[in-house]
PDB file of C-alpha atoms in Angstrom:
ATOM      1  CA  MET L1120     -27.033  28.688  52.289  1.00  0.00           C
ATOM      2  CA  LYS L1121     -26.704  27.554  55.840  1.00  0.00           C
ATOM      3  CA  LYS L1122     -22.831  27.716  55.553  1.00  0.00           C
ATOM      4  CA  VAL L1123     -22.903  31.478  54.427  1.00  0.00           C
ATOM      5  CA  LEU L1124     -25.505  32.410  57.223  1.00  0.00           C
ATOM      6  CA  ILE L1125     -23.165  31.005  59.913  1.00  0.00           C
ATOM      7  CA  ALA L1126     -20.327  32.843  58.394  1.00  0.00           C
ATOM      8  CA  CYS L1127     -22.286  35.925  58.747  1.00  0.00           C
ATOM      9  CA  VAL L1128     -23.226  35.690  61.955  1.00  0.00           C
ATOM     10  CA  SER L1129     -20.039  34.726  63.036  1.00  0.00           C
ATOM     11  CA  ALA L1130     -18.696  37.843  61.444  1.00  0.00           C
ATOM     12  CA  THR L1131     -21.148  40.123  63.273  1.00  0.00           C
ATOM     13  CA  MET L1132     -20.386  38.096  66.522  1.00  0.00           C
ATOM     14  CA  LEU L1133     -16.701  38.893  65.860  1.00  0.00           C
ATOM     15  CA  VAL L1134     -17.284  42.590  65.854  1.00  0.00           C
ATOM     16  CA  SER L1135     -18.966  42.650  68.985  1.00  0.00           C
ATOM     17  CA  CYS L1136     -16.807  40.426  71.171  1.00  0.00           C
ATOM     18  CA  GLY L1137     -13.199  41.101  72.614  1.00  0.00           C
ATOM     19  CA  GLN L1138     -10.377  39.801  70.042  1.00  0.00           C
ATOM     20  CA  ASN L1139      -8.780  38.345  73.062  1.00  0.00           C
ATOM     21  CA  SER L1140     -11.783  36.399  74.424  1.00  0.00           C
ATOM     22  CA  ALA L1141     -12.343  32.469  74.194  1.00  0.00           C
ATOM     23  CA  GLU L1142     -15.515  33.111  72.240  1.00  0.00           C
ATOM     24  CA  TYR L1143     -13.927  35.406  69.749  1.00  0.00           C
ATOM     25  CA  LYS L1144     -11.185  32.732  68.957  1.00  0.00           C
ATOM     26  CA  LYS L1145     -13.723  29.935  68.659  1.00  0.00           C
ATOM     27  CA  LEU L1146     -15.788  31.772  66.174  1.00  0.00           C
ATOM     28  CA  LYS L1147     -12.686  33.042  64.385  1.00  0.00           C
ATOM     29  CA  ALA L1148     -11.846  29.265  63.883  1.00  0.00           C
ATOM     30  CA  GLU L1149     -15.065  28.358  62.627  1.00  0.00           C
ATOM     31  CA  ASN L1150     -15.044  30.806  60.336  1.00  0.00           C
ATOM     32  CA  ASP L1151     -11.657  29.955  58.800  1.00  0.00           C
ATOM     33  CA  SER L1152     -13.002  26.255  58.741  1.00  0.00           C
ATOM     34  CA  LEU L1153     -16.050  27.413  56.473  1.00  0.00           C
ATOM     35  CA  ARG L1154     -13.944  29.309  53.886  1.00  0.00           C
ATOM     36  CA  VAL L1155     -11.383  26.160  53.296  1.00  0.00           C
ATOM     37  CA  GLU L1156     -14.466  24.126  52.889  1.00  0.00           C
ATOM     38  CA  ASN L1157     -16.117  26.217  50.492  1.00  0.00           C
ATOM     39  CA  THR L1158     -12.849  26.689  48.673  1.00  0.00           C
ATOM     40  CA  LYS L1159     -12.381  22.893  48.491  1.00  0.00           C
ATOM     41  CA  SER L1160     -15.731  22.399  47.275  1.00  0.00           C
ATOM     42  CA  ALA L1161     -15.282  25.171  44.649  1.00  0.00           C
ATOM     43  CA  ASP L1162     -12.218  23.289  43.504  1.00  0.00           C
ATOM     44  CA  GLU L1163     -14.013  20.170  43.370  1.00  0.00           C
ATOM     45  CA  LEU L1164     -16.728  21.536  41.342  1.00  0.00           C
ATOM     46  CA  ASN L1165     -14.472  22.986  38.931  1.00  0.00           C
ATOM     47  CA  GLU L1166     -12.535  19.760  38.708  1.00  0.00           C
ATOM     48  CA  MET L1167     -15.909  17.896  37.707  1.00  0.00           C
ATOM     49  CA  LEU L1168     -16.791  20.748  35.166  1.00  0.00           C
ATOM     50  CA  SER L1169     -13.551  20.119  33.626  1.00  0.00           C
ATOM     51  CA  MET L1170     -14.006  16.428  33.359  1.00  0.00           C
ATOM     52  CA  LEU L1171     -17.595  16.986  31.878  1.00  0.00           C
ATOM     53  CA  ASN L1172     -16.236  19.368  29.243  1.00  0.00           C
ATOM     54  CA  GLU L1173     -13.469  16.862  28.216  1.00  0.00           C
ATOM     55  CA  ILE L1174     -16.461  13.854  27.824  1.00  0.00           C
ATOM     56  CA  GLU L1175     -18.276  16.422  25.801  1.00  0.00           C
ATOM     57  CA  THR L1176     -15.444  16.799  23.496  1.00  0.00           C
ATOM     58  CA  ASP L1177     -14.749  13.261  23.382  1.00  0.00           C
ATOM     59  CA  LEU L1178     -18.372  12.493  22.491  1.00  0.00           C
ATOM     60  CA  GLN L1179     -18.110  14.904  19.416  1.00  0.00           C
ATOM     61  CA  SER L1180     -15.216  12.947  18.248  1.00  0.00           C
ATOM     62  CA  ILE L1181     -17.137   9.822  18.756  1.00  0.00           C
ATOM     63  CA  ARG L1182     -20.099  11.263  16.518  1.00  0.00           C
ATOM     64  CA  ASP L1183     -17.648  12.407  13.837  1.00  0.00           C
ATOM     65  CA  ALA L1184     -16.240   8.727  13.748  1.00  0.00           C
ATOM     66  CA  GLU L1185     -19.483   7.230  13.842  1.00  0.00           C
ATOM     67  CA  ASN L1186     -20.564   9.598  10.897  1.00  0.00           C
ATOM     68  CA  TYR L1187     -17.764   8.389   9.045  1.00  0.00           C
ATOM     69  CA  LEU L1188     -18.066   4.653   9.486  1.00  0.00           C
ATOM     70  CA  ASN L1189     -21.984   4.982   8.747  1.00  0.00           C
ATOM     71  CA  ILE L1190     -20.902   6.391   5.537  1.00  0.00           C
ATOM     72  CA  GLU L1191     -18.369   3.819   4.780  1.00  0.00           C
ATOM     73  CA  GLN L1192     -20.695   0.733   5.538  1.00  0.00           C
ATOM     74  CA  ARG L1193     -23.212   2.096   3.271  1.00  0.00           C
ATOM     75  CA  THR L1194     -20.854   2.682   0.718  1.00  0.00           C
ATOM     76  CA  GLY L1195     -21.195  -0.059  -2.247  1.00  0.00           C
ATOM     77  CA  GLY L1196     -18.286  -1.811  -3.641  1.00  0.00           C
ATOM     78  CA  GLU L1197     -15.157  -3.135  -2.041  1.00  0.00           C
ATOM     79  CA  LEU L1198     -12.812  -1.333   0.395  1.00  0.00           C
ATOM     80  CA  ASP L1199      -9.322  -0.791  -0.544  1.00  0.00           C
ATOM     81  CA  GLN L1200      -6.541  -1.001   1.827  1.00  0.00           C
ATOM     82  CA  THR L1201      -6.475   2.734   2.617  1.00  0.00           C
ATOM     83  CA  ARG L1202     -10.159   2.866   3.535  1.00  0.00           C
ATOM     84  CA  ARG L1203      -9.889  -0.282   5.551  1.00  0.00           C
ATOM     85  CA  GLU L1204      -6.902   1.074   7.473  1.00  0.00           C
ATOM     86  CA  LYS L1205      -9.252   4.025   8.054  1.00  0.00           C
ATOM     87  CA  ILE L1206     -11.902   1.992   9.147  1.00  0.00           C
ATOM     88  CA  ARG L1207      -9.967   0.286  11.596  1.00  0.00           C
ATOM     89  CA  GLN L1208      -8.518   3.481  13.165  1.00  0.00           C
ATOM     90  CA  ASN L1209     -11.811   5.043  13.872  1.00  0.00           C
ATOM     91  CA  MET L1210     -13.070   1.797  15.384  1.00  0.00           C
ATOM     92  CA  ARG L1211     -10.273   1.647  17.673  1.00  0.00           C
ATOM     93  CA  LEU L1212     -10.473   5.383  18.405  1.00  0.00           C
ATOM     94  CA  ILE L1213     -14.203   4.815  19.380  1.00  0.00           C
ATOM     95  CA  ARG L1214     -13.610   1.914  21.549  1.00  0.00           C
ATOM     96  CA  GLU L1215     -10.895   3.599  23.357  1.00  0.00           C
ATOM     97  CA  THR L1216     -12.649   6.641  24.008  1.00  0.00           C
ATOM     98  CA  LEU L1217     -15.818   4.902  25.153  1.00  0.00           C
ATOM     99  CA  LYS L1218     -13.770   2.926  27.543  1.00  0.00           C
ATOM    100  CA  ARG L1219     -12.060   6.022  29.093  1.00  0.00           C
ATOM    101  CA  ASN L1220     -15.525   8.118  29.049  1.00  0.00           C
ATOM    102  CA  LYS L1221     -17.181   5.524  31.067  1.00  0.00           C
ATOM    103  CA  GLU L1222     -14.540   5.251  33.599  1.00  0.00           C
ATOM    104  CA  GLN L1223     -14.821   9.204  33.853  1.00  0.00           C
ATOM    105  CA  ILE L1224     -18.496   9.051  34.391  1.00  0.00           C
ATOM    106  CA  SER L1225     -18.086   6.649  37.260  1.00  0.00           C
ATOM    107  CA  GLU L1226     -15.429   8.754  38.871  1.00  0.00           C
ATOM    108  CA  LEU L1227     -17.680  11.636  38.553  1.00  0.00           C
ATOM    109  CA  GLU L1228     -20.389  10.300  40.188  1.00  0.00           C
ATOM    110  CA  LYS L1229     -18.251   9.048  43.056  1.00  0.00           C
ATOM    111  CA  LYS L1230     -16.778  12.639  43.338  1.00  0.00           C
ATOM    112  CA  LEU L1231     -20.115  14.184  43.505  1.00  0.00           C
ATOM    113  CA  GLU L1232     -21.747  11.977  46.147  1.00  0.00           C
ATOM    114  CA  LYS L1233     -18.417  12.544  48.343  1.00  0.00           C
ATOM    115  CA  SER L1234     -18.371  16.279  47.746  1.00  0.00           C
ATOM    116  CA  GLY L1235     -21.838  16.749  49.426  1.00  0.00           C
ATOM    117  CA  ILE L1236     -22.433  19.383  46.342  1.00  0.00           C
ATOM    118  CA  GLN L1237     -26.340  19.508  45.840  1.00  0.00           C
ATOM    119  CA  SER L1238     -26.825  20.340  42.235  1.00  0.00           C
ATOM    120  CA  ALA L1239     -29.788  18.915  40.313  1.00  0.00           C
ATOM    121  CA  ALA L1240     -28.097  20.190  37.020  1.00  0.00           C
ATOM    122  CA  LEU L1241     -24.851  18.610  37.465  1.00  0.00           C
ATOM    123  CA  LYS L1242     -26.388  15.097  38.366  1.00  0.00           C
ATOM    124  CA  LYS L1243     -28.747  15.398  35.338  1.00  0.00           C
ATOM    125  CA  THR L1244     -25.826  16.277  32.957  1.00  0.00           C
ATOM    126  CA  ILE L1245     -23.842  13.412  34.441  1.00  0.00           C
ATOM    127  CA  GLN L1246     -26.714  10.917  33.875  1.00  0.00           C
ATOM    128  CA  ARG L1247     -27.478  12.431  30.437  1.00  0.00           C
ATOM    129  CA  LEU L1248     -23.751  11.592  29.270  1.00  0.00           C
ATOM    130  CA  SER L1249     -23.849   8.195  30.830  1.00  0.00           C
ATOM    131  CA  ALA L1250     -27.033   7.387  28.834  1.00  0.00           C
ATOM    132  CA  GLU L1251     -25.522   8.609  25.607  1.00  0.00           C
ATOM    133  CA  LEU L1252     -22.281   6.573  26.215  1.00  0.00           C
ATOM    134  CA  ASP L1253     -24.567   3.383  26.903  1.00  0.00           C
ATOM    135  CA  GLU L1254     -26.423   4.148  23.812  1.00  0.00           C
ATOM    136  CA  LYS L1255     -23.062   4.793  21.687  1.00  0.00           C
ATOM    137  CA  ASN L1256     -21.840   1.494  22.811  1.00  0.00           C
ATOM    138  CA  LEU L1257     -24.804  -0.574  21.509  1.00  0.00           C
ATOM    139  CA  THR L1258     -24.682   1.422  18.091  1.00  0.00           C
ATOM    140  CA  ILE L1259     -20.777   1.026  17.565  1.00  0.00           C
ATOM    141  CA  ALA L1260     -21.461  -2.877  18.401  1.00  0.00           C
ATOM    142  CA  GLU L1261     -24.126  -3.084  15.654  1.00  0.00           C
ATOM    143  CA  LEU L1262     -22.012  -1.172  13.249  1.00  0.00           C
ATOM    144  CA  GLN L1263     -19.098  -3.271  13.928  1.00  0.00           C
ATOM    145  CA  LYS L1264     -20.967  -6.189  13.064  1.00  0.00           C
ATOM    146  CA  ASP L1265     -22.083  -4.819   9.911  1.00  0.00           C
ATOM    147  CA  LEU L1266     -18.336  -3.682   9.035  1.00  0.00           C
ATOM    148  CA  GLU L1267     -17.363  -7.271   9.797  1.00  0.00           C
ATOM    149  CA  LYS L1268     -19.715  -8.730   7.641  1.00  0.00           C
ATOM    150  CA  LYS L1269     -18.213  -6.769   4.770  1.00  0.00           C
ATOM    151  CA  ASN L1270     -14.871  -7.515   5.987  1.00  0.00           C
ATOM    152  CA  VAL L1271     -15.540 -11.185   5.658  1.00  0.00           C
ATOM    153  CA  ARG L1272     -16.794 -10.653   1.922  1.00  0.00           C
ATOM    154  CA  ILE L1273     -13.529  -8.910   1.564  1.00  0.00           C
ATOM    155  CA  GLN L1274     -11.531 -11.557   3.158  1.00  0.00           C
ATOM    156  CA  GLU L1275     -13.338 -14.009   0.844  1.00  0.00           C
ATOM    157  CA  LEU L1276     -12.276 -12.094  -1.925  1.00  0.00           C
ATOM    158  CA  ASP L1277      -8.625 -11.944  -0.813  1.00  0.00           C
ATOM    159  CA  GLU L1278      -8.868 -15.630  -0.607  1.00  0.00           C
ATOM    160  CA  GLN L1279     -10.284 -16.050  -4.259  1.00  0.00           C
ATOM    161  CA  VAL L1280      -7.640 -13.703  -5.265  1.00  0.00           C
ATOM    162  CA  ALA L1281      -4.899 -15.655  -3.497  1.00  0.00           C
ATOM    163  CA  GLU L1282      -6.214 -18.898  -5.075  1.00  0.00           C
ATOM    164  CA  LEU L1283      -6.250 -17.218  -8.252  1.00  0.00           C
ATOM    165  CA  ASN L1284      -2.586 -16.130  -7.880  1.00  0.00           C
ATOM    166  CA  GLU L1285      -1.595 -19.914  -6.787  1.00  0.00           C
ATOM    167  CA  ASP L1286      -3.294 -21.108  -9.771  1.00  0.00           C
ATOM    168  CA  VAL L1287      -1.448 -18.379 -11.844  1.00  0.00           C
ATOM    169  CA  GLU L1288       1.880 -19.392 -10.259  1.00  0.00           C
ATOM    170  CA  GLU L1289       1.037 -23.050 -10.911  1.00  0.00           C
ATOM    171  CA  LEU L1290       0.250 -22.630 -14.419  1.00  0.00           C
ATOM    172  CA  SER L1291       3.278 -20.605 -14.861  1.00  0.00           C
ATOM    173  CA  THR L1292       5.666 -23.351 -13.322  1.00  0.00           C
ATOM    174  CA  THR L1293       3.593 -25.745 -15.554  1.00  0.00           C
ATOM    175  CA  THR L1294       4.084 -23.755 -18.360  1.00  0.00           C
ATOM    176  CA  GLU L1295       7.801 -23.158 -17.762  1.00  0.00           C
ATOM    177  CA  ALA L1296       8.099 -27.100 -17.233  1.00  0.00           C
ATOM    178  CA  GLN L1297       6.223 -27.659 -20.451  1.00  0.00           C
ATOM    179  CA  SER L1298       8.623 -25.182 -22.176  1.00  0.00           C
ATOM    180  CA  GLU L1299      11.697 -26.961 -20.812  1.00  0.00           C
ATOM    181  CA  THR L1300      10.430 -30.311 -21.601  1.00  0.00           C
ATOM    182  CA  ILE L1301       9.601 -28.975 -25.412  1.00  0.00           C
ATOM    183  CA  SER L1302      13.140 -27.392 -25.544  1.00  0.00           C
ATOM    184  CA  LYS L1303      14.625 -30.586 -24.492  1.00  0.00           C
ATOM    185  CA  GLN L1304      12.538 -32.711 -26.894  1.00  0.00           C
ATOM    186  CA  ASP L1305      13.583 -30.148 -29.694  1.00  0.00           C
ATOM    187  CA  LYS L1306      16.952 -30.369 -28.886  1.00  0.00           C
ATOM    188  CA  ALA L1307      16.734 -34.035 -28.861  1.00  0.00           C
ATOM    189  CA  LEU L1308      15.394 -34.118 -32.081  1.00  0.00           C
ATOM    190  CA  HIS L1309      17.876 -32.337 -33.683  1.00  0.00           C
ATOM    191  CA  THR L1310      21.162 -33.711 -31.787  1.00  0.00           C
ATOM    192  CA  ALA L1311      23.482 -36.192 -33.533  1.00  0.00           C
ATOM    193  CA  TYR L1312      26.921 -37.651 -32.591  1.00  0.00           C
ATOM    194  CA  TYR L1313      29.960 -37.752 -34.518  1.00  0.00           C
ATOM    195  CA  CYS L1314      33.664 -39.085 -34.265  1.00  0.00           C
ATOM    196  CA  PHE L1315      36.639 -39.723 -36.033  1.00  0.00           C
ATOM    197  CA  GLY L1316      39.823 -41.514 -35.471  1.00  0.00           C
ATOM    198  CA  THR L1317      42.200 -44.020 -37.216  1.00  0.00           C
ATOM    199  CA  THR L1318      41.000 -47.846 -37.252  1.00  0.00           C
ATOM    200  CA  LYS L1319      43.263 -48.294 -34.342  1.00  0.00           C
ATOM    201  CA  GLU L1320      41.589 -45.786 -32.141  1.00  0.00           C
ATOM    202  CA  LEU L1321      37.968 -46.657 -33.348  1.00  0.00           C
ATOM    203  CA  LYS L1322      38.420 -50.267 -32.227  1.00  0.00           C
ATOM    204  CA  ALA L1323      39.914 -49.466 -29.055  1.00  0.00           C
ATOM    205  CA  GLN L1324      36.692 -47.510 -28.222  1.00  0.00           C
ATOM    206  CA  ARG L1325      34.800 -50.615 -29.590  1.00  0.00           C
ATOM    207  CA  ILE L1326      33.388 -48.307 -32.262  1.00  0.00           C
ATOM    208  CA  LEU L1327      34.845 -50.381 -35.153  1.00  0.00           C
ATOM    209  CA  SER L1328      35.019 -54.480 -35.152  1.00  0.00           C
ATOM    210  CA  GLY L1329      36.356 -56.947 -37.697  1.00  0.00           C
ATOM    211  CA  GLY L1330      37.862 -55.763 -40.801  1.00  0.00           C
ATOM    212  CA  GLY L1331      40.290 -58.751 -41.627  1.00  0.00           C
ATOM    213  CA  LEU L1332      41.470 -60.180 -44.887  1.00  0.00           C
ATOM    214  CA  PHE L1333      37.938 -61.622 -45.841  1.00  0.00           C
ATOM    215  CA  SER L1334      35.452 -59.486 -43.860  1.00  0.00           C
ATOM    216  CA  LYS L1335      34.632 -55.819 -43.905  1.00  0.00           C
ATOM    217  CA  SER L1336      34.990 -53.663 -40.608  1.00  0.00           C
ATOM    218  CA  LYS L1337      31.671 -53.230 -38.856  1.00  0.00           C
ATOM    219  CA  ALA L1338      30.481 -49.797 -37.219  1.00  0.00           C
ATOM    220  CA  LEU L1339      28.677 -49.136 -33.907  1.00  0.00           C
ATOM    221  CA  ARG L1340      28.780 -52.491 -31.763  1.00  0.00           C
ATOM    222  CA  ASP L1341      26.267 -53.016 -29.373  1.00  0.00           C
ATOM    223  CA  ASP L1342      28.630 -51.963 -26.356  1.00  0.00           C
ATOM    224  CA  PHE L1343      30.532 -49.022 -28.208  1.00  0.00           C
ATOM    225  CA  ASN L1344      31.878 -46.160 -25.987  1.00  0.00           C
ATOM    226  CA  LYS L1345      29.398 -43.397 -26.542  1.00  0.00           C
ATOM    227  CA  ASP L1346      31.293 -41.046 -24.469  1.00  0.00           C
ATOM    228  CA  TYR L1347      33.994 -40.972 -27.299  1.00  0.00           C
ATOM    229  CA  PHE L1348      31.455 -38.879 -29.613  1.00  0.00           C
ATOM    230  CA  ILE L1349      30.757 -35.222 -29.996  1.00  0.00           C
ATOM    231  CA  SER L1350      27.036 -34.081 -29.803  1.00  0.00           C
ATOM    232  CA  ILE L1351      26.052 -31.471 -32.159  1.00  0.00           C
ATOM    233  CA  ASP L1352      23.153 -29.421 -33.417  1.00  0.00           C
ATOM    234  CA  ILE L1353      22.233 -30.689 -36.827  1.00  0.00           C
ATOM    235  CA  ARG L1354      20.983 -27.371 -37.909  1.00  0.00           C
ATOM    236  CA  GLU L1355      23.650 -25.704 -37.062  1.00  0.00           C
ATOM    237  CA  VAL L1356      26.828 -28.209 -37.952  1.00  0.00           C
ATOM    238  CA  LYS L1357      26.998 -28.102 -41.571  1.00  0.00           C
ATOM    239  CA  GLU L1358      30.962 -29.217 -41.619  1.00  0.00           C
ATOM    240  CA  ILE L1359      33.318 -31.280 -39.666  1.00  0.00           C
ATOM    241  CA  PRO L1360      37.118 -30.839 -39.845  1.00  0.00           C
ATOM    242  CA  LEU L1361      38.808 -33.987 -39.856  1.00  0.00           C
ATOM    243  CA  PHE L1362      42.503 -32.678 -39.969  1.00  0.00           C
ATOM    244  CA  ALA L1363      43.672 -35.793 -42.294  1.00  0.00           C
ATOM    245  CA  LYS L1364      44.449 -36.388 -45.992  1.00  0.00           C
ATOM    246  CA  LYS L1365      42.060 -39.191 -46.069  1.00  0.00           C
ATOM    247  CA  ALA L1366      38.688 -40.150 -44.791  1.00  0.00           C
ATOM    248  CA  LYS L1367      35.886 -42.426 -45.110  1.00  0.00           C
ATOM    249  CA  ILE L1368      32.513 -42.824 -43.451  1.00  0.00           C
ATOM    250  CA  LYS L1369      31.918 -46.135 -41.693  1.00  0.00           C
ATOM    251  CA  SER L1370      28.202 -45.603 -40.347  1.00  0.00           C
ATOM    252  CA  ASN L1371      25.250 -45.615 -42.652  1.00  0.00           C
ATOM    253  CA  HIS L1372      24.389 -42.317 -44.413  1.00  0.00           C
ATOM    254  CA  PRO L1373      22.633 -41.811 -47.744  1.00  0.00           C
ATOM    255  CA  GLU L1374      25.182 -41.061 -50.812  1.00  0.00           C
ATOM    256  CA  GLY L1375      24.814 -37.639 -52.349  1.00  0.00           C
ATOM    257  CA  SER L1376      23.631 -36.234 -48.790  1.00  0.00           C
ATOM    258  CA  TYR L1377      27.433 -35.202 -48.214  1.00  0.00           C
ATOM    259  CA  GLU L1378      30.791 -34.744 -49.570  1.00  0.00           C
ATOM    260  CA  PHE L1379      34.590 -34.315 -48.648  1.00  0.00           C
ATOM    261  CA  VAL L1380      36.193 -31.392 -49.481  1.00  0.00           C
ATOM    262  CA  LYS L1381      39.930 -30.018 -48.994  1.00  0.00           C
ATOM    263  CA  ASP L1382      41.299 -26.939 -47.656  1.00  0.00           C
ATOM    264  CA  ALA L1383      44.611 -25.254 -48.865  1.00  0.00           C
ATOM    265  CA  ASP L1384      46.758 -27.892 -46.774  1.00  0.00           C
ATOM    266  CA  GLY L1385      44.884 -31.017 -48.382  1.00  0.00           C
ATOM    267  CA  ASN L1386      43.118 -31.780 -45.257  1.00  0.00           C
ATOM    268  CA  LEU L1387      39.541 -33.018 -45.428  1.00  0.00           C
ATOM    269  CA  SER L1388      36.491 -31.725 -44.254  1.00  0.00           C
ATOM    270  CA  LEU L1389      32.995 -33.469 -44.208  1.00  0.00           C
ATOM    271  CA  LYS L1390      30.588 -31.218 -45.827  1.00  0.00           C
ATOM    272  CA  ILE L1391      26.909 -32.009 -45.009  1.00  0.00           C
ATOM    273  CA  ASN L1392      24.701 -30.777 -48.072  1.00  0.00           C
ATOM    274  CA  ASP L1393      21.394 -31.983 -47.023  1.00  0.00           C
ATOM    275  CA  GLU L1394      21.050 -32.527 -43.112  1.00  0.00           C
ATOM    276  CA  ASN L1395      17.679 -34.334 -43.056  1.00  0.00           C
ATOM    277  CA  ALA L1396      18.771 -36.849 -45.682  1.00  0.00           C
ATOM    278  CA  PHE L1397      22.086 -37.278 -44.131  1.00  0.00           C
ATOM    279  CA  TRP L1398      20.949 -38.065 -40.569  1.00  0.00           C
ATOM    280  CA  SER L1399      17.593 -40.073 -41.653  1.00  0.00           C
ATOM    281  CA  LEU L1400      19.390 -43.436 -41.157  1.00  0.00           C
ATOM    282  CA  GLY L1401      20.698 -42.851 -37.970  1.00  0.00           C
ATOM    283  CA  ARG L1402      22.239 -40.253 -35.394  1.00  0.00           C
ATOM    284  CA  TYR L1403      25.750 -41.711 -34.770  1.00  0.00           C
ATOM    285  CA  LEU L1404      28.324 -40.593 -37.438  1.00  0.00           C
ATOM    286  CA  VAL L1405      31.717 -42.548 -37.695  1.00  0.00           C
ATOM    287  CA  ILE L1406      34.502 -41.397 -39.836  1.00  0.00           C
ATOM    288  CA  GLU L1407      37.787 -43.488 -40.415  1.00  0.00           C
ATOM    289  CA  VAL L1408      40.672 -41.276 -41.061  1.00  0.00           C
ATOM    290  CA  ASN L1409      44.337 -42.144 -42.096  1.00  0.00           C
TER     291      ASN L1409
END
């Protein structure tokens, strides 16, 4: 008000003074200075009001996010990944906004003090917003603690699920190993070995020994060459081609469990009629051919 009065007085005096006088020039300079100062004050006020409006808008965003978090905090049951991510986003938004608004309030208080603007309403508004921001900080801190407790329960559940998955994986590995062991055992139970050859060939492999004028040849010496034998599955192999006209079994197998059969060329094959009985006395078959 003082500035306006001075401006009016200056204007009145300007009318009564000569425009070229020293007094006129002095009063004109003072009047121009007051106009610049008034414009500057108006600009500062507009800037502060704009900041207040921005803070009010931010506070409404915080209230909306806080309301969402309160609803989630009261919601029973576990949070799925989408809801947990939404909570994290809202908490991040609130923290960032509160920090920015506190900085803006501090800047506003400094601007108001430097500007010289005397406005009780403006000061009251800044104080109200500052108090609300402090209150929101406390409220959000408590809410975050509650949500963190819930996240701990979720983390514990995740750990239980991870342990369960590990147990399932371990069980699967164990089952696979057991299946492999059973498969190997099953294969071993049904695996047999055979070989055929001339007397000379079989003796060379230490499979036959003896067989002189007054002794019979003996099959399967202690140090016989096992690599000379062919492995078979007794459930699948019922007939063995010998590619020879004559043949004789030298290993021990029950009579009646097998027979020799001829093909069109007169070559023999060993036909196993009862595999359980045939292999009951041993799993190594030695056939001498001529």
